[in-house]
Short mmCIF file of C-alpha atoms and ligand atoms in Angstrom, two decimals:
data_model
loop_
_atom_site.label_atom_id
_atom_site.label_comp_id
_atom_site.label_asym_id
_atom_site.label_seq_id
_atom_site.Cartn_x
_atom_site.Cartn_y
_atom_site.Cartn_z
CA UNK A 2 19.84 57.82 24.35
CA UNK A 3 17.22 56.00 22.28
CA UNK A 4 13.75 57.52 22.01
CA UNK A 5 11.88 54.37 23.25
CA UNK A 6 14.61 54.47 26.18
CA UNK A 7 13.89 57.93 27.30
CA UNK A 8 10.53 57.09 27.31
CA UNK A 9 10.85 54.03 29.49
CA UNK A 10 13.14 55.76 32.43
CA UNK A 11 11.63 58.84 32.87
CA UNK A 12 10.54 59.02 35.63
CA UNK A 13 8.66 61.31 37.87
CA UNK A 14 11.62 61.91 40.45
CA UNK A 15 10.99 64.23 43.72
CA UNK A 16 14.72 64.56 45.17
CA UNK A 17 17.41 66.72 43.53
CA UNK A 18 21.39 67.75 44.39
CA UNK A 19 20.24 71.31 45.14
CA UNK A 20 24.48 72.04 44.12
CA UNK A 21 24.19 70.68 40.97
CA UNK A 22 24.34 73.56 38.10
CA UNK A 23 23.27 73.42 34.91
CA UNK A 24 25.78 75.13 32.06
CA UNK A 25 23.51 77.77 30.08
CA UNK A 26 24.52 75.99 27.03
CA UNK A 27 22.16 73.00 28.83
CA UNK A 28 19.40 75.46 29.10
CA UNK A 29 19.50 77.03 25.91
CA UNK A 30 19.63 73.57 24.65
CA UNK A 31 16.30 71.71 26.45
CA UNK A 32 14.71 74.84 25.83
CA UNK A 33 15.27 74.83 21.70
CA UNK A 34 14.43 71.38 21.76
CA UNK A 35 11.28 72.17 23.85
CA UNK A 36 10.04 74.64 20.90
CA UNK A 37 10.51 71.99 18.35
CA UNK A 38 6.96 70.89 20.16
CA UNK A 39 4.03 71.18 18.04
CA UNK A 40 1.29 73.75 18.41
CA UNK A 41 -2.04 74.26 16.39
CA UNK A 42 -1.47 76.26 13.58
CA UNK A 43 1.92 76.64 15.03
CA UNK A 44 0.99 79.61 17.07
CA UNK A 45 3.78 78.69 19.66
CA UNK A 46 1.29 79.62 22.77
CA UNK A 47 3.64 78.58 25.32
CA UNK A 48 5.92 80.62 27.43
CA UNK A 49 8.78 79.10 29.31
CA UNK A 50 8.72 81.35 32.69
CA UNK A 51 12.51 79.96 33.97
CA UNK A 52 12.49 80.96 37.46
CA UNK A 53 16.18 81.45 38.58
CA UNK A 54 15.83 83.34 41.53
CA UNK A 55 16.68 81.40 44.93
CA UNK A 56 14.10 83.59 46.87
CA UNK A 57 11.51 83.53 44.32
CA UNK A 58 11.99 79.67 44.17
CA UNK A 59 11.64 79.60 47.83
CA UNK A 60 8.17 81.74 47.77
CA UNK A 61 7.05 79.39 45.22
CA UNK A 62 7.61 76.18 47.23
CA UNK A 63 5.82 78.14 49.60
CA UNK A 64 2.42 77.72 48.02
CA UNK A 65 3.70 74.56 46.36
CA UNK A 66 3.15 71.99 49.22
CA UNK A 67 6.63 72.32 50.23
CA UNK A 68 7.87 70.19 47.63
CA UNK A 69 11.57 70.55 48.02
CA UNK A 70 11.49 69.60 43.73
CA UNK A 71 11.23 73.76 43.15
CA UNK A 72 14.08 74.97 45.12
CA UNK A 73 16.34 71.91 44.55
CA UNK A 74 15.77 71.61 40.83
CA UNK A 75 18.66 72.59 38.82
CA UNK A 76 16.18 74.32 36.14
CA UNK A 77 12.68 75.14 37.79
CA UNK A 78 9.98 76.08 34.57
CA UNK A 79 6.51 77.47 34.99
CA UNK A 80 4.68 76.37 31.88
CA UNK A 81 2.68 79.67 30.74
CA UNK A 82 0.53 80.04 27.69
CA UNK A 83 -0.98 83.12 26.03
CA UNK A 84 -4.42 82.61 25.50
CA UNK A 85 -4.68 85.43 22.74
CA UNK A 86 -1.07 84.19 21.26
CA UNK A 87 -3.51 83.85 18.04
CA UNK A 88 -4.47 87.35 17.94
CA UNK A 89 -0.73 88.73 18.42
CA UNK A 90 0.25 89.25 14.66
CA UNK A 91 -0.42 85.62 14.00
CA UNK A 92 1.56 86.18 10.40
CA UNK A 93 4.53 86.16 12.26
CA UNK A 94 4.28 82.28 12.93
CA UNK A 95 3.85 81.52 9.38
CA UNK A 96 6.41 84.24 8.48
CA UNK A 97 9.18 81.11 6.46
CA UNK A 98 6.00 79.53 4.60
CA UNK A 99 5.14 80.17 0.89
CA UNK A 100 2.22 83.65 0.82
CA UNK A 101 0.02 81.33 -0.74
CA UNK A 102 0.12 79.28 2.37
CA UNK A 103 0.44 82.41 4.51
CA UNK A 104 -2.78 83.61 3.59
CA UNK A 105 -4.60 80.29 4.13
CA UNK A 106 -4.01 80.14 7.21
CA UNK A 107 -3.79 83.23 8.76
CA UNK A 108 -7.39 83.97 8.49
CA UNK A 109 -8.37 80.06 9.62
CA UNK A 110 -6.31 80.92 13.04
CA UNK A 111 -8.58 83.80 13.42
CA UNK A 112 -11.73 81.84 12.60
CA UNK A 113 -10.84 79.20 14.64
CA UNK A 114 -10.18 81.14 17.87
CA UNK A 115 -11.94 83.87 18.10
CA UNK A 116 -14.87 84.31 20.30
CA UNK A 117 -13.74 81.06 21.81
CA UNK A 118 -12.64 80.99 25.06
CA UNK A 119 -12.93 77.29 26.43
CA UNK A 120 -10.56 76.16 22.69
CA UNK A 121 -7.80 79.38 23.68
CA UNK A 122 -7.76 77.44 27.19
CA UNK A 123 -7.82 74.04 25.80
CA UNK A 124 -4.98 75.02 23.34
CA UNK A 125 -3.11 76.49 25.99
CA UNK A 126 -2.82 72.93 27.96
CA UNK A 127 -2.76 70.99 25.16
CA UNK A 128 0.50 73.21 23.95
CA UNK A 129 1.81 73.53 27.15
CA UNK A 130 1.24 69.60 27.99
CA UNK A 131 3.50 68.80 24.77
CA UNK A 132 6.01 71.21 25.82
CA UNK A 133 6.68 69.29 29.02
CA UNK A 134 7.07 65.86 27.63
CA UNK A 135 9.23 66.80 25.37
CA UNK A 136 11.38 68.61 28.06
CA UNK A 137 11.26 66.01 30.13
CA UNK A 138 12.79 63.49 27.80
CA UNK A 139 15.08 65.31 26.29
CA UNK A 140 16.39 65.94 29.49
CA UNK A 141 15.81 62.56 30.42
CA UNK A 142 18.41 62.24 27.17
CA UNK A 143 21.14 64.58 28.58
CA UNK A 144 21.14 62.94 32.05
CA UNK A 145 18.84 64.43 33.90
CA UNK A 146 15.40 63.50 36.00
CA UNK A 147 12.52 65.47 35.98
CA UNK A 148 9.08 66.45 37.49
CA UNK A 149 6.15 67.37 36.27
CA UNK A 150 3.80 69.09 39.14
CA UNK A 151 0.47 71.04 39.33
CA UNK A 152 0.57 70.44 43.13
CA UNK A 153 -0.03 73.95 43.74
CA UNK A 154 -1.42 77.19 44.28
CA UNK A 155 -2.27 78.66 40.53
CA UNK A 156 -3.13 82.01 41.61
CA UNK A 157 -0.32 82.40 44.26
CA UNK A 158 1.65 81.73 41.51
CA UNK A 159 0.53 83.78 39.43
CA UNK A 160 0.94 87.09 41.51
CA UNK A 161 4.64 85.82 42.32
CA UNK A 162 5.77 85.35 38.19
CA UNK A 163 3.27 88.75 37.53
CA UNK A 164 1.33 86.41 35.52
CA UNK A 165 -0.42 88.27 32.44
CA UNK A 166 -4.24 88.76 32.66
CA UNK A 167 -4.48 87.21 29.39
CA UNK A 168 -2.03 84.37 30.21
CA UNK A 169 -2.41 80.74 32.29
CA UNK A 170 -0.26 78.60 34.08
CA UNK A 171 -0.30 74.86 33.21
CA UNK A 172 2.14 73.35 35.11
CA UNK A 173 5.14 73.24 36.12
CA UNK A 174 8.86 71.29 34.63
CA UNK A 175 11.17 70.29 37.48
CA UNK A 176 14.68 68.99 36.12
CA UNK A 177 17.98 68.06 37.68
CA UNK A 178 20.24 65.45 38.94
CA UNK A 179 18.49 63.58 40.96
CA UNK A 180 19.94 61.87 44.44
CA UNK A 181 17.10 59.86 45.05
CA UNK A 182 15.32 56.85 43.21
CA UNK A 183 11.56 57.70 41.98
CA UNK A 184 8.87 56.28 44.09
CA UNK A 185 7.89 52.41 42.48
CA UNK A 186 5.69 52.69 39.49
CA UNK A 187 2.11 53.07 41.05
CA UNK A 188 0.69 50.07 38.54
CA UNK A 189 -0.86 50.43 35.05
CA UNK A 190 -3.89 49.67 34.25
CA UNK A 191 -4.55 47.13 32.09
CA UNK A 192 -4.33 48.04 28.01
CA UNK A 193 -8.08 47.12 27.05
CA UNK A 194 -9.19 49.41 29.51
CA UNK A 195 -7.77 52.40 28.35
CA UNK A 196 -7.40 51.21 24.38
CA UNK A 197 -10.65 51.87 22.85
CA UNK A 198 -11.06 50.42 19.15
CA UNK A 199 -13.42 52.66 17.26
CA UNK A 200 -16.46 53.88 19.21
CA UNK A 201 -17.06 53.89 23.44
C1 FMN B 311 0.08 67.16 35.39
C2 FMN B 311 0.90 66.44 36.41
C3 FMN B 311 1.03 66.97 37.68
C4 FMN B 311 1.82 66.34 38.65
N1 FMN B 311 2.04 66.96 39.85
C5 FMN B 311 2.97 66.46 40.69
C6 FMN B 311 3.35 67.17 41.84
O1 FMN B 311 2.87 68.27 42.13
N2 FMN B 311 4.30 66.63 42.64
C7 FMN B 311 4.89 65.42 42.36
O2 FMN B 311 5.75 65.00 43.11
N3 FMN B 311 4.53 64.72 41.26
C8 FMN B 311 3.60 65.22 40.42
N4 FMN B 311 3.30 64.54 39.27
C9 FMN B 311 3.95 63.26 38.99
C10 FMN B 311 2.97 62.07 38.99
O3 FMN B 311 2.63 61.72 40.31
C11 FMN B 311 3.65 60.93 38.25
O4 FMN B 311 3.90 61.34 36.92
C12 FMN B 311 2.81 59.66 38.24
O5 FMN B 311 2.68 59.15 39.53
C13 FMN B 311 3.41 58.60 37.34
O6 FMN B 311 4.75 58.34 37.73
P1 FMN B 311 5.95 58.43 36.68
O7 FMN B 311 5.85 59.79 36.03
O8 FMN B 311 7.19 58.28 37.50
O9 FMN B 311 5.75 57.35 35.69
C14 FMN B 311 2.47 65.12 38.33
C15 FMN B 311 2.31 64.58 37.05
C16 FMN B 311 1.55 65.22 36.09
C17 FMN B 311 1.47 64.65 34.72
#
């Protein structure tokens, strides 16, 4: 499927064939494809919590709103980020790049984050919202629907995945075959009003 048609039928769809399967070959794939996503300084702050377990799925829904999209979903994904991914041995994510360019950067991820708590949380949404979209339409490319959802508890959540202290949740990925069309598009707003040329 073409880029600009992905784009144009995602949608976000609420009703899956909870007996659909995905092959792990599928997974392995939309998950590949989702690390192509950039990061700053490439520090790769997501983490891609897949939640396969029927009775964990069902706790989460739990705190979810009841939204029958995380038990139904053929692959369910908490987005996670590490906030202190650019601490962890940050040389490792510029481990293929030239040592000249290693050691310009390495230091400037430290610089840039440390100290810095509202950026690390920033980055981790920002990382983690890019990681979605491009699950979404890639899957979207493959055949699938999807749902993107923060319609729920955060900290319930978190004690049910054993969420790291130093880790957040941003959202989560709902994908699968859906039986259902999405709800009509709720409008757009005009162009001008979101389209700002130069200053406010
Ligand atoms: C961050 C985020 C959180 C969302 N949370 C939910 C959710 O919890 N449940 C749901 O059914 N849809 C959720 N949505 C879907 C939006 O309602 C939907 O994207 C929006 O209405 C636009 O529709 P479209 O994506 O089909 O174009 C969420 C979307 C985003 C981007």
């Amino acid at each position: 499927m073409e880029t600009f048609e992905a784009i144009a039928q995602r949608r976000a769809v609420k009703e899956y064939d909870p007996h659909h399967r995905m092959t792990e070959a599928e997974v392995e794939q939309l998950l590949t494809l989702a690390m192509l996503s950039p990061t700053a300084f490439n520090i790769q702050n997501w983490r891609f919590v897949v939640v396969r377990d029927p009775k964990l799925r069902q706790q989460i829904r739990e705190v979810a709103w009841d939204q029958a999209q995380v038990t139904d979903a053929s692959l369910f994904i908490v987005l996670c980020a590490d906030l202190k991914a650019w601490s962890k041995h940050p040389e490792r994510y510029w481990g293929d790049a030239p040592e000249s360019v290693r050691n310009f950067v390495v230091p400037a991820i430290d610089s840039y984050y440390r100290g810095k708590e509202q950026v690390q949380r920033d980055e981790a949404m920002r990382s983690c919202g890019m990681a979605a979209q491009t699950l979404m339409l890639a899957a979207k490319s493959m055949g699938y629907d999807s749902c993107p959802m923060d319609g729920f508890d955060f900290d319930a959540v978190g004690r049910l995945i054993n969420l790291p202290a130093d880790h957040v949740i941003a959202l989560f990925v709902a994908i699968g075959k859906s039986t259902a069309a999405p709800w009509p598009r709720g409008g757009k707003l005009p162009l001008a009003e979101v389209v700002i040329n130069d200053t406010f």
